[in-house]
Structure formats: C-alpha cells, structure tokens
Amino acid sequence: MRSGAWLDDRLPLVETTRGVLRKVFPDHWSFLLGELALYSFVVLLLTGVFLTFFFEPSMAESVYRGSYAELRGVRMSRAYLSTLSISFDVRGGLLIRQIHHWAAILFVAAIGAHMLRVFFTGAFRRPREANWTIGVTLFMLALLEGFAGYSLPDDLLSGTGLRIAQGIMLSVPVAGTYVSMFAFGGEFPGQDIVSRLYPVHILLVPGLLLALITVHVLLVFVLKHTQWPGRGRTGRNVVGLPFFPQYVAKSGGLFFSVFAVLALLGGVAQVNPIWVYGPYRPDLVSTGSQPDWYIGFLEGALRLMPGVETRAGGHTVSWNPLVTGVLLPGLLFMVLYAYPFFERWITRGAGERHVCDRPRDRPVRTGLGVAALSSYGVLLVAGGQDIVAFVFDLPVGAVTWVLRVAFLAVPVAAFWLTRRLCLALQAQERERLVEGAESGLVRQGVEGGFHPEHLALPAEEAYALLVRERPRPVEPPPAAGGGRLRALPGRARAAISSWYYRDRVPSPATAEQQQRIAALIAGPDRPEPPPGQED
C-alpha cells in the first residue's frame, strides 16, 4: 500500500485512470461506425498473423501438386502456390483467408461511412481538423493496404490489376518509367513485385495504420466528443454513457458481433476464389474481371476517359491513365484534406463546435456530399460497364457514352435536388414549430369552415428543432484604400460564403431566443450562457 501511494504521489495514475473511466460517450448508433473500422482492423491483424505463417512471397516458379486437381501439373509462382495451399491444404486456411478478405472490405467501408457521418454532421470543425486529417490519411492507407493484399496471390485477376497499376505509373511524365522499374524490379512483370509488396502489406502500412488509429483514438479522448442536439446537450457538456462499465460493455459486444458476422461471411460467402482465375500470365486477361468495390471507381474512370495522347518535348503523355489514375485520386484527397479549412474560411465566427449539425440544416454541404457520392456511384457502375452491357444485351459503346453523360449530369442534378429537399424539410419543421403537430382532428368554426387542430410539440422535439446553429454569410470587406486587387480575396470569400449560406428558412425564434441558442451551442472558447438558460 505504501509503495502504491508513493508511486501515485509521483505519477498520478489513479486520478488519470479515474478520469479515463469516467469519460462520457454519446449513446447513438452513428458514433459506432468508427468502432466498426477499429474492430475490423483488429480482425485483420489477427487473421493476417495466421496467414503470414503459410504465405510465401516469391515469384519463383514451381509446379503445383496439391489437393486442387484442376491445377495439378501447372507451373505457377510460389506466391500463388502457397495461397492455394492455404485454401485447400491448411486446416481452417480457407476460412481464415476469407475472414481476412471480408474484414478488409468492412474496414474500408466502415472508414468511408464514418467519414461520411463526420462530414455531413460537421464534426470535422474546430478543434477537430487534425482528427479529420488523420481520418483522411487512414482512408488513403486503407485503400493502399487493400490493393497490396489483393495483389499478393499473383493470380490472373490480381495480376491484371498490377498491370493497370503499371500503366498508371508509366503515364507519369518523365519519371514514370523509373517508377515502374523501381516497383517491379525491371520490365513488367519482373520478379520482385510480390516480395516488395509483402513487407508493405504486413509491416509498413499496418504500422502506419496502427500508429494513426492510436493517435486518432487519443484525440477523441482528449477533445470533447460531438453529440446530436437535444435537451440538456450544449457545446460545453456531453450527455451519454460513462466509458466504464456501460460503454465498455456496449463496445465489447460490438467487437464480438463484428467478429461473428465476419466469421459467418468467411464460412458461407465465397470471396476472391483465386483457383477459378488461375495463375497470372502476361498474355491473358480474365473475362469480366472486377476489382474490390473500393478500387472500382478508378477502374470506372479508366473506362470512361477517352484515349487521348499528346506528344511534347520528345515525350508522349497518355491522358487516360494520367488523369484517372494520378490526377483524379490526387484531386479527391486534396479536396478532402482542405475542406474543413475551406468551410472555416467562409464561415463567420468559426469558433469551437461540439454539437452536430443535422444534414438538412446545411443544404449546400449536404448537396456537395451527395453529388460526390453520386459521382462515385456512376464510376463504380462504369467499372463494370461490360457486365452491364452483357446482362442487359446492350452495346458496350452505348453504355459507355450514357455513363459519360451521367458522370457530368447526375452530380449536378443530385446537388440541386438534395439542396431543395433540405430546404423543404427546414420549411416543414418551421411550420411544425409555429403551428404545432397535427392532431388528426378537424374542428368546424362558427362561420362554417373546417380547421385542423394542432397540438404543441413535445419539449424534447421542439428543443431539437430550435436549438441549432444558423450561420450567416461573411460580409464583404469595406471599401478602403489599396485598390480593387487587394480587396479581391475578401470579396471572393464573401461571394462564396453568400452562395454557401444564403439559402435558409428563417427561424421562428425571437431575437432573445436566438441569443440564448447561440450561447448554448457555442463551445468552451465562448462566454458561458447566463444561469438558468442551459435548459
């Protein structure tokens, strides 16, 4: 006891542990999306360790003499042979392989869904810009990790994907040839790509993922958690479950549920049957080859982009792989990294925000997100345009042109429709606040007319509808000396902010109520609301 007290006097472990155990987390299902990603990553690590004992990352040729009769006597790489052995000769090997693959699919999907929740609710705003940046980096690394693992078996499908990747490398002006030679250890396919991807897949990227996930979770603990608006929830508190024991039990149950679902999928849902594709040969391409869904949008972009080339300075620039494989992903992640800072730039009074936005209250942001998702959907369909043409008995060229037009038109239509729906939902809520909820009864007045009866909204619902942030556009800078050129950035900021925030439904709250609402939503960097106004 004395030694424990002596240690606690110098290292306040008890107080720190008590603070961690009493940490409060909001009790809403949408906040578990990040934990889905975390637990699928844990399953990936556990199953990946098992697979490393049997996989041989070598492209040296050998003759298969294992259990799968259809491929006996076929020459193949040691990587492909060892993957077949895991699938057919190692006890439980196929189950673990399929669990690993399904966990990889869930990992990327959960990160994507978690980022969408953060984006549509504005949970990336100050002070969480760093955590958003880490999340985007995790998403990028998850895509890289998935592609590297998908390429390791050296089957015909993964080899086709590597061939496409090599074409994208070669499209980089000047440096493309050197990048390809370095990656493949010579001319494609070379002898080194699998042995080089293997440490990237099992050490480098998982190490970065583990480090960034740790920092991400620590920042969630240190920063105040966001929460949905509701009675008693302000920008200075968190209403929910304490970390221990309630949240630990809930989160632990989620982990075992995730593991059970992945085990069920691994046992009954076939994924990546490499024995069907056969070993990779540079002169063959498997019919109807499709990558995993998270790479499908790049495949679709490659199929939609016309084959245009330009010769300049003795170099040929192939715009199809360069634009779709280099510039498009680069632009995507640049926009994702920059968006929190862009929205802060066009928002007046961008202080700390700890209460989640409802998507309908940010029509432009929600519209931009839906437009981006619709673009992704069109590209995903385009990644299998040959399958679509075959199933519906249509010309491939006609399907390609329809998808090209859709890629340009669908996002614009999705943005406009989403913005109008958000404004319509806001108008409907304003009507409910002003008139109340319909009771289902109709009363006849003395003049003979019929009038529907309305009931006052419950306090909880009225609070959630009223207490929300209503940002106003940034005002243009005052006309002052220095010329128009110096005032141009400020005017551009005001113009963009006006376009972003001008469409909104007026709040039925009075000026005094709006001041109280602003004080409730404001974070701890703003003055506290007067006593008695927290409710």
Coordinates of C-alpha atoms in Angstrom, one line a residue:
M1 CA 0.0 0.0 0.0
R2 CA 2.8 2.4 0.9
S3 CA 4.6 1.7 -2.4
G4 CA 1.4 2.3 -4.3
A5 CA 0.8 5.6 -2.5
W6 CA 4.4 6.6 -3.1
L7 CA 4.1 5.8 -6.8
D8 CA 0.8 7.6 -7.1
D9 CA 2.2 10.7 -5.5
R10 CA 4.8 10.9 -8.2
L11 CA 2.8 9.5 -11.1
P12 CA -0.9 10.4 -10.6
L13 CA -2.1 7.1 -12.1
V14 CA -5.2 6.8 -10.0
E15 CA -6.6 10.2 -10.9
T16 CA -5.7 9.7 -14.6
T17 CA -7.4 6.3 -14.7
R18 CA -10.4 7.6 -12.9
G19 CA -10.7 10.4 -15.5
V20 CA -10.5 7.9 -18.3
L21 CA -13.0 5.5 -16.8
R22 CA -15.5 8.4 -16.3
K23 CA -15.2 9.7 -19.8
V24 CA -18.6 10.1 -21.3
F25 CA -19.5 8.9 -24.8
P26 CA -22.8 9.8 -26.6
D27 CA -25.3 7.0 -26.8
H28 CA -26.1 6.9 -30.6
W29 CA -25.6 4.2 -33.2
S30 CA -23.9 6.6 -35.7
F31 CA -20.9 7.0 -33.3
L32 CA -20.2 3.3 -33.6
L33 CA -19.2 3.5 -37.2
G34 CA -15.6 4.4 -36.2
E35 CA -15.6 1.4 -33.9
L36 CA -16.6 -0.9 -36.7
A37 CA -13.5 0.2 -38.5
L38 CA -11.4 -0.3 -35.4
Y39 CA -12.7 -3.8 -34.7
S40 CA -12.4 -4.9 -38.3
F41 CA -8.8 -3.8 -38.2
V42 CA -8.3 -5.9 -35.1
V43 CA -9.7 -8.9 -37.0
L44 CA -7.4 -8.1 -39.9
L45 CA -4.4 -8.2 -37.7
L46 CA -5.3 -11.5 -36.0
T47 CA -6.1 -13.3 -39.3
G48 CA -3.1 -11.7 -41.1
V49 CA -0.7 -13.1 -38.5
F50 CA -2.1 -16.5 -39.1
L51 CA -1.7 -16.2 -42.9
T52 CA 1.9 -15.0 -42.7
F53 CA 3.0 -18.4 -41.3
F54 CA 2.0 -20.1 -44.6
F55 CA 2.3 -17.5 -47.4
E56 CA 5.5 -17.5 -49.4
P57 CA 6.1 -14.0 -51.1
S58 CA 8.1 -15.3 -54.0
M59 CA 7.6 -15.2 -57.8
A60 CA 10.0 -18.2 -58.4
E61 CA 8.2 -20.8 -60.5
S62 CA 7.2 -24.1 -59.2
V63 CA 4.8 -26.9 -60.3
Y64 CA 1.6 -27.4 -58.3
R65 CA 1.0 -30.9 -56.9
G66 CA -1.6 -30.0 -54.2
S67 CA -5.2 -31.0 -53.5
Y68 CA -6.9 -28.9 -56.2
A69 CA -7.0 -31.4 -59.1
E70 CA -7.8 -28.8 -61.8
L71 CA -4.4 -27.1 -61.4
R72 CA -2.1 -30.1 -60.8
G73 CA 0.9 -30.0 -63.0
V74 CA 0.5 -26.3 -63.8
R75 CA 3.6 -24.1 -63.4
M76 CA 3.0 -21.1 -61.2
S77 CA 4.7 -18.7 -58.8
R78 CA 5.4 -19.7 -55.2
A79 CA 3.1 -16.9 -54.0
Y80 CA 0.1 -18.4 -55.9
L81 CA 1.1 -22.0 -54.9
S82 CA 1.2 -21.1 -51.2
T83 CA -2.1 -19.3 -51.4
L84 CA -3.7 -22.4 -53.0
S85 CA -2.1 -24.5 -50.2
I86 CA -3.6 -22.1 -47.6
S87 CA -7.0 -22.5 -49.2
F88 CA -7.0 -26.3 -49.7
D89 CA -4.3 -27.9 -47.5
V90 CA -4.0 -25.9 -44.3
R91 CA -6.7 -26.7 -41.8
G92 CA -9.0 -23.7 -41.5
G93 CA -6.9 -21.9 -44.0
L94 CA -9.7 -21.0 -46.4
L95 CA -11.9 -19.8 -43.6
I96 CA -9.2 -17.5 -42.2
R97 CA -8.4 -16.3 -45.7
Q98 CA -12.0 -15.4 -46.4
I99 CA -12.4 -13.8 -43.0
H100 CA -9.3 -11.7 -43.7
H101 CA -10.7 -10.6 -47.1
W102 CA -14.2 -9.7 -45.7
A103 CA -12.6 -7.8 -42.8
A104 CA -10.6 -5.8 -45.3
I105 CA -13.8 -4.9 -47.2
L106 CA -15.6 -4.0 -44.0
F107 CA -12.6 -2.0 -42.8
V108 CA -12.6 0.3 -45.8
A109 CA -16.4 0.5 -45.9
A110 CA -16.6 1.4 -42.2
I111 CA -13.9 4.2 -42.6
G112 CA -15.9 5.6 -45.5
A113 CA -19.2 5.5 -43.6
H114 CA -17.5 7.1 -40.6
M115 CA -16.1 9.9 -42.7
L116 CA -19.5 10.5 -44.3
R117 CA -21.0 10.8 -40.8
V118 CA -18.3 13.2 -39.7
F119 CA -18.7 15.2 -43.0
F120 CA -22.5 15.5 -43.0
T121 CA -22.7 16.4 -39.3
G122 CA -19.9 18.9 -39.4
A123 CA -17.9 17.0 -36.8
F124 CA -14.7 18.0 -38.6
R125 CA -14.9 21.6 -37.5
R126 CA -12.6 23.2 -34.9
P127 CA -11.0 21.8 -32.8
R128 CA -11.1 18.5 -34.8
E129 CA -9.4 19.5 -38.1
A130 CA -6.4 17.4 -37.1
N131 CA -8.5 14.3 -36.5
W132 CA -10.2 14.8 -39.8
T133 CA -6.8 15.0 -41.5
I134 CA -5.8 11.7 -39.7
G135 CA -9.0 10.1 -40.8
V136 CA -8.5 11.0 -44.5
T137 CA -4.9 9.6 -44.2
L138 CA -6.3 6.4 -42.7
F139 CA -8.7 6.1 -45.6
M140 CA -5.9 6.5 -48.1
L141 CA -3.7 4.0 -46.4
A142 CA -6.6 1.5 -46.1
L143 CA -7.1 1.7 -49.9
L144 CA -3.3 1.1 -50.4
E145 CA -3.3 -1.8 -47.9
G146 CA -6.3 -3.4 -49.6
F147 CA -4.8 -3.1 -53.1
A148 CA -1.4 -4.5 -51.8
G149 CA -3.1 -7.5 -50.2
Y150 CA -5.4 -8.1 -53.2
S151 CA -2.2 -8.2 -55.4
L152 CA -0.1 -10.7 -53.4
P153 CA -1.6 -14.0 -54.5
D154 CA -0.3 -13.5 -58.1
D155 CA -3.4 -14.9 -59.7
L156 CA -4.8 -13.8 -63.0
L157 CA -7.2 -11.2 -61.5
S158 CA -4.6 -9.5 -59.2
G159 CA -2.0 -9.6 -62.0
T160 CA -4.4 -7.7 -64.3
G161 CA -4.8 -5.1 -61.5
L162 CA -1.0 -4.8 -61.2
R163 CA -0.8 -4.4 -65.0
I164 CA -3.2 -1.5 -64.8
A165 CA -1.2 0.0 -61.9
Q166 CA 2.0 -0.3 -64.0
G167 CA 0.2 1.6 -66.8
I168 CA -0.7 4.4 -64.4
M169 CA 2.9 4.6 -63.3
L170 CA 4.2 4.8 -66.9
S171 CA 1.7 7.6 -67.6
V172 CA 3.6 10.0 -65.2
P173 CA 5.6 12.3 -67.5
V174 CA 9.4 11.8 -67.4
A175 CA 9.5 9.9 -64.1
G176 CA 7.0 7.1 -65.0
T177 CA 9.5 4.6 -66.4
Y178 CA 11.8 4.9 -63.4
V179 CA 8.9 4.5 -61.0
S180 CA 7.7 1.3 -62.8
M181 CA 11.2 -0.1 -63.0
F182 CA 11.7 0.5 -59.3
A183 CA 8.4 -1.0 -58.3
F184 CA 8.7 -4.2 -60.4
G185 CA 12.4 -4.6 -60.3
G186 CA 12.7 -4.4 -64.1
E187 CA 10.3 -4.9 -67.0
F188 CA 6.8 -6.0 -66.1
P189 CA 6.0 -8.3 -64.5
G190 CA 9.5 -8.8 -63.2
Q191 CA 10.5 -11.0 -60.2
D192 CA 10.3 -8.6 -57.3
I193 CA 6.8 -7.0 -57.1
V194 CA 5.3 -9.6 -54.7
S195 CA 8.4 -9.7 -52.4
R196 CA 8.3 -5.9 -52.3
L197 CA 4.5 -5.6 -51.7
Y198 CA 4.7 -8.2 -48.9
P199 CA 6.6 -6.0 -46.3
V200 CA 4.5 -3.0 -47.4
H201 CA 1.3 -5.1 -46.7
I202 CA 2.3 -6.7 -43.4
L203 CA 4.7 -4.2 -41.9
L204 CA 4.8 -0.7 -43.3
V205 CA 1.2 0.2 -43.9
P206 CA -0.2 -1.7 -40.9
G207 CA 2.4 0.0 -38.7
L208 CA 1.3 3.4 -40.0
L209 CA -2.4 2.5 -39.6
L210 CA -1.9 1.3 -36.0
A211 CA 0.0 4.5 -35.1
L212 CA -2.6 6.8 -36.7
I213 CA -5.5 4.9 -35.2
T214 CA -3.9 5.2 -31.8
V215 CA -3.4 9.0 -32.2
H216 CA -7.0 9.2 -33.6
V217 CA -8.5 7.5 -30.6
L218 CA -6.4 9.5 -28.2
L219 CA -7.6 12.7 -29.8
V220 CA -11.2 11.5 -29.4
F221 CA -10.5 11.1 -25.7
V222 CA -8.7 14.4 -25.3
L223 CA -11.1 16.5 -27.3
K224 CA -14.7 16.8 -26.3
H225 CA -16.9 14.3 -28.2
T226 CA -19.5 15.7 -30.5
Q227 CA -23.2 14.9 -29.9
W228 CA -26.5 15.3 -31.5
P229 CA -28.6 18.3 -30.5
G230 CA -31.2 17.6 -27.7
R231 CA -32.5 18.9 -24.4
G232 CA -29.7 19.3 -21.9
R233 CA -26.9 18.9 -24.6
T234 CA -24.8 22.0 -25.1
G235 CA -21.5 22.9 -26.5
R236 CA -19.9 22.5 -23.1
N237 CA -21.1 19.1 -22.0
V238 CA -21.5 15.5 -23.2
V239 CA -24.6 13.5 -22.4
G240 CA -24.2 9.8 -22.7
L241 CA -22.7 6.7 -21.1
P242 CA -19.6 6.6 -19.0
F243 CA -16.6 4.7 -20.5
F244 CA -16.7 2.1 -17.8
P245 CA -18.6 -0.1 -17.3
Q246 CA -21.5 0.8 -19.6
Y247 CA -19.7 1.9 -22.8
V248 CA -17.0 -0.8 -22.4
A249 CA -19.7 -3.5 -22.3
K250 CA -21.5 -2.0 -25.3
S251 CA -18.3 -1.7 -27.3
G252 CA -17.2 -5.2 -26.3
G253 CA -20.5 -6.6 -27.5
L254 CA -20.0 -4.8 -30.8
F255 CA -16.5 -6.3 -31.2
F256 CA -17.8 -9.9 -30.8
S257 CA -20.7 -9.2 -33.1
V258 CA -18.3 -7.9 -35.8
F259 CA -16.1 -11.0 -35.3
A260 CA -19.1 -13.3 -35.5
V261 CA -20.5 -11.7 -38.7
L262 CA -17.1 -11.8 -40.4
A263 CA -16.7 -15.5 -39.4
L264 CA -20.1 -16.2 -40.8
L265 CA -19.3 -14.5 -44.0
G266 CA -16.0 -16.3 -44.2
G267 CA -17.7 -19.6 -43.8
V268 CA -20.7 -19.2 -46.2
A269 CA -19.9 -16.3 -48.6
Q270 CA -17.2 -17.1 -51.1
V271 CA -14.8 -14.2 -51.9
N272 CA -11.8 -14.0 -54.2
P273 CA -11.7 -17.6 -55.4
I274 CA -8.2 -17.4 -56.9
W275 CA -8.3 -21.1 -58.1
V276 CA -11.0 -20.1 -60.6
Y277 CA -8.8 -17.4 -62.1
G278 CA -5.6 -19.4 -62.4
P279 CA -2.0 -18.2 -62.1
Y280 CA -1.1 -14.9 -63.7
R281 CA 0.1 -14.8 -67.3
P282 CA 1.0 -11.5 -69.0
D283 CA -0.7 -12.6 -72.2
L284 CA -4.1 -13.3 -70.6
V285 CA -6.8 -11.2 -69.0
S286 CA -9.7 -12.9 -67.1
T287 CA -13.2 -12.2 -68.6
G288 CA -15.4 -9.9 -66.5
S289 CA -12.5 -9.1 -64.1
Q290 CA -13.7 -6.7 -61.4
P291 CA -11.6 -5.3 -58.5
D292 CA -12.8 -4.9 -55.0
W293 CA -15.5 -2.2 -54.7
Y294 CA -13.3 0.4 -53.1
I295 CA -11.0 0.4 -56.2
G296 CA -13.9 0.1 -58.6
F297 CA -14.3 3.9 -59.1
L298 CA -10.7 4.1 -60.5
E299 CA -11.5 1.2 -62.9
G300 CA -14.6 3.1 -64.0
A301 CA -12.8 6.3 -64.6
L302 CA -10.2 4.5 -66.7
R303 CA -13.0 3.0 -68.8
L304 CA -14.9 6.3 -69.3
M305 CA -11.9 8.5 -70.1
P306 CA -11.2 8.7 -73.8
G307 CA -7.8 7.5 -75.0
V308 CA -6.1 10.8 -75.8
E309 CA -2.4 11.3 -76.2
T310 CA -0.2 14.3 -76.5
R311 CA 3.5 14.5 -77.7
A312 CA 5.6 17.3 -76.3
G313 CA 9.3 17.6 -75.9
G314 CA 10.0 14.1 -77.1
H315 CA 7.6 12.6 -74.5
T316 CA 4.2 11.1 -75.1
V317 CA 1.6 11.9 -72.4
S318 CA -1.3 9.4 -72.2
W319 CA -4.1 11.4 -70.6
N320 CA -6.4 8.4 -69.9
P321 CA -4.2 6.7 -67.1
L322 CA -2.7 10.0 -66.0
V323 CA -5.9 11.8 -65.4
T324 CA -7.9 8.9 -63.9
G325 CA -5.1 7.1 -62.0
V326 CA -3.0 10.1 -60.8
L327 CA -4.8 13.4 -61.1
L328 CA -8.3 12.2 -60.1
P329 CA -7.2 10.5 -56.8
G330 CA -4.8 13.4 -56.1
L331 CA -7.7 15.9 -56.5
L332 CA -10.0 13.8 -54.4
F333 CA -7.7 13.6 -51.4
M334 CA -6.6 17.2 -51.8
V335 CA -10.3 18.3 -51.5
L336 CA -10.8 16.0 -48.5
Y337 CA -7.8 17.4 -46.7
A338 CA -8.7 21.0 -47.5
Y339 CA -12.5 21.0 -46.9
P340 CA -12.5 21.8 -43.1
F341 CA -10.3 24.8 -43.6
F342 CA -12.3 25.9 -46.6
E343 CA -15.6 25.9 -44.6
R344 CA -13.9 27.6 -41.7
W345 CA -12.7 30.3 -44.2
I346 CA -16.2 31.1 -45.4
T347 CA -17.9 30.8 -42.0
R348 CA -18.4 33.8 -39.8
G349 CA -17.3 33.3 -36.2
A350 CA -15.7 29.9 -36.7
G351 CA -15.2 29.0 -33.1
E352 CA -15.3 25.6 -31.5
R353 CA -18.3 23.4 -32.4
H354 CA -19.2 20.4 -30.3
V355 CA -22.9 19.9 -31.3
C356 CA -23.5 18.0 -34.6
D357 CA -25.3 19.6 -37.5
R358 CA -28.2 17.9 -39.0
P359 CA -27.6 17.4 -42.7
R360 CA -30.8 19.3 -43.6
D361 CA -29.5 22.4 -41.8
R362 CA -26.5 22.6 -44.2
P363 CA -28.1 22.3 -47.6
V364 CA -25.0 23.2 -49.7
R365 CA -22.7 20.9 -47.7
T366 CA -25.1 18.1 -47.9
G367 CA -25.7 18.7 -51.6
L368 CA -22.0 18.6 -52.2
G369 CA -21.6 15.4 -50.3
V370 CA -24.5 13.7 -52.2
A371 CA -23.1 15.0 -55.5
A372 CA -19.7 13.4 -54.7
L373 CA -21.4 10.1 -53.7
S374 CA -23.4 10.1 -57.0
S375 CA -20.2 10.6 -59.0
Y376 CA -18.7 7.7 -57.2
G377 CA -21.7 5.6 -57.9
V378 CA -21.6 6.4 -61.6
L379 CA -17.9 5.5 -61.7
L380 CA -18.5 2.3 -59.8
V381 CA -21.1 1.2 -62.4
A382 CA -18.7 2.2 -65.2
G383 CA -16.1 -0.1 -63.7
G384 CA -18.4 -3.0 -64.8
Q385 CA -19.9 -1.5 -68.0
D386 CA -19.1 -4.6 -69.9
I387 CA -21.0 -6.7 -67.4
V388 CA -23.9 -4.2 -67.6
A389 CA -23.9 -4.4 -71.4
F390 CA -23.8 -8.3 -71.3
V391 CA -26.6 -8.6 -68.8
F392 CA -29.0 -6.2 -70.5
D393 CA -27.8 -7.1 -74.0
L394 CA -26.7 -3.6 -74.9
P395 CA -23.8 -2.3 -77.0
V396 CA -20.8 -1.5 -74.8
G397 CA -20.1 1.7 -76.7
A398 CA -23.7 3.0 -76.0
V399 CA -23.4 2.1 -72.3
T400 CA -20.1 3.9 -72.1
W401 CA -21.5 7.1 -73.6
V402 CA -24.5 7.0 -71.3
L403 CA -22.2 6.7 -68.3
R404 CA -20.0 9.6 -69.6
V405 CA -23.1 11.9 -69.8
A406 CA -24.3 10.6 -66.4
F407 CA -20.9 11.4 -64.8
L408 CA -21.4 15.0 -65.8
A409 CA -25.1 15.4 -65.3
V410 CA -26.0 13.2 -62.3
P411 CA -23.9 15.1 -59.7
V412 CA -25.4 18.4 -60.8
A413 CA -28.9 17.0 -60.5
A414 CA -28.2 15.3 -57.2
F415 CA -26.8 18.6 -55.7
W416 CA -29.8 20.6 -56.8
L417 CA -32.4 18.0 -55.6
T418 CA -30.6 17.5 -52.3
R419 CA -30.4 21.2 -51.6
R420 CA -34.1 21.6 -52.4
L421 CA -35.1 18.7 -50.2
C422 CA -33.1 20.1 -47.3
L423 CA -34.8 23.5 -47.6
A424 CA -38.2 21.8 -47.8
L425 CA -37.5 19.8 -44.7
Q426 CA -36.5 23.0 -42.9
A427 CA -39.7 24.7 -44.0
Q428 CA -41.8 21.8 -42.8
E429 CA -40.1 21.9 -39.4
R430 CA -40.7 25.7 -39.1
E431 CA -44.4 25.1 -39.8
R432 CA -44.5 22.5 -37.0
L433 CA -42.8 24.9 -34.6
V434 CA -45.2 27.7 -35.5
E435 CA -48.5 25.8 -35.8
G436 CA -47.7 22.6 -33.8
A437 CA -48.2 19.0 -34.7
E438 CA -51.4 17.8 -36.4
S439 CA -53.7 16.1 -34.0
G440 CA -55.8 14.3 -36.7
L441 CA -58.9 16.2 -35.5
V442 CA -60.8 18.8 -37.6
R443 CA -63.0 21.5 -35.9
Q444 CA -65.8 23.4 -37.5
G445 CA -65.9 27.1 -36.8
V446 CA -68.9 29.3 -36.2
E447 CA -68.6 30.6 -39.8
G448 CA -69.0 27.1 -41.1
G449 CA -65.4 26.5 -42.1
F450 CA -63.3 23.5 -41.1
H451 CA -59.9 23.9 -39.4
P452 CA -57.4 21.2 -38.4
E453 CA -56.5 21.1 -34.8
H454 CA -52.8 21.3 -33.8
L455 CA -51.1 20.3 -30.6
A456 CA -48.0 21.8 -29.1
L457 CA -44.8 19.9 -29.9
P458 CA -43.2 17.9 -27.1
A459 CA -40.5 19.9 -25.4
E460 CA -37.7 17.4 -26.4
E461 CA -38.7 17.7 -30.1
A462 CA -39.2 21.5 -30.0
Y463 CA -35.8 21.9 -28.4
A464 CA -34.0 19.8 -31.0
L465 CA -35.7 21.7 -33.8
L466 CA -35.0 25.2 -32.4
V467 CA -31.5 24.8 -30.9
R468 CA -29.3 24.6 -33.9
E469 CA -26.7 26.9 -35.5
R470 CA -27.8 29.2 -38.3
P471 CA -24.6 30.6 -39.8
R472 CA -24.8 33.8 -41.8
P473 CA -22.7 34.7 -44.8
V474 CA -19.4 36.6 -44.3
E475 CA -19.8 40.3 -45.1
P476 CA -17.7 41.8 -47.9
P477 CA -14.8 44.0 -46.8
P478 CA -15.5 47.7 -46.5
A479 CA -14.3 49.8 -49.5
A480 CA -11.0 51.2 -48.4
G481 CA -7.7 52.3 -49.9
G482 CA -5.4 49.9 -51.6
G483 CA -7.2 49.2 -54.8
R484 CA -9.5 46.5 -56.1
L485 CA -6.7 43.9 -56.3
R486 CA -6.1 44.0 -52.6
A487 CA -9.8 43.6 -51.8
L488 CA -10.3 40.8 -54.3
P489 CA -9.7 37.9 -51.7
G490 CA -12.1 39.4 -49.3
R491 CA -14.8 39.9 -51.9
A492 CA -14.3 36.3 -53.3
R493 CA -14.6 35.0 -49.7
A494 CA -17.8 37.0 -49.2
A495 CA -19.2 35.8 -52.6
I496 CA -18.5 32.1 -51.9
S497 CA -19.9 32.5 -48.3
S498 CA -23.1 34.1 -49.6
W499 CA -23.6 31.3 -52.1
Y500 CA -23.0 28.7 -49.4
Y501 CA -25.3 30.2 -46.7
R502 CA -27.8 32.4 -48.5
D503 CA -30.5 29.7 -48.9
R504 CA -32.1 29.1 -45.5
V505 CA -35.5 29.1 -43.9
P506 CA -36.0 31.9 -41.3
S507 CA -36.1 30.7 -37.7
P508 CA -39.3 31.3 -35.7
A509 CA -37.2 32.1 -32.6
T510 CA -37.2 35.6 -31.3
A511 CA -34.0 37.7 -31.2
E512 CA -33.7 36.9 -27.5
Q513 CA -34.2 33.2 -28.1
Q514 CA -31.6 33.2 -30.9
Q515 CA -29.0 34.8 -28.5
R516 CA -29.7 32.1 -25.9
I517 CA -29.4 29.4 -28.6
A518 CA -26.1 30.8 -29.8
A519 CA -24.8 30.7 -26.2
L520 CA -25.9 27.1 -25.8
I521 CA -24.3 25.9 -29.0
A522 CA -21.1 27.8 -28.5
G523 CA -18.1 25.8 -27.3
P524 CA -16.0 26.4 -24.2
D525 CA -14.0 29.1 -26.1
R526 CA -17.0 31.4 -25.8
P527 CA -18.6 33.0 -22.7
E528 CA -20.9 30.8 -20.8
P529 CA -24.7 31.4 -21.1
P530 CA -26.3 33.1 -18.1
P531 CA -27.6 30.9 -15.3
G532 CA -30.9 29.3 -16.0
Q533 CA -30.6 29.3 -19.8
E534 CA -29.0 25.9 -20.2
D535 CA -32.4 24.2 -20.4

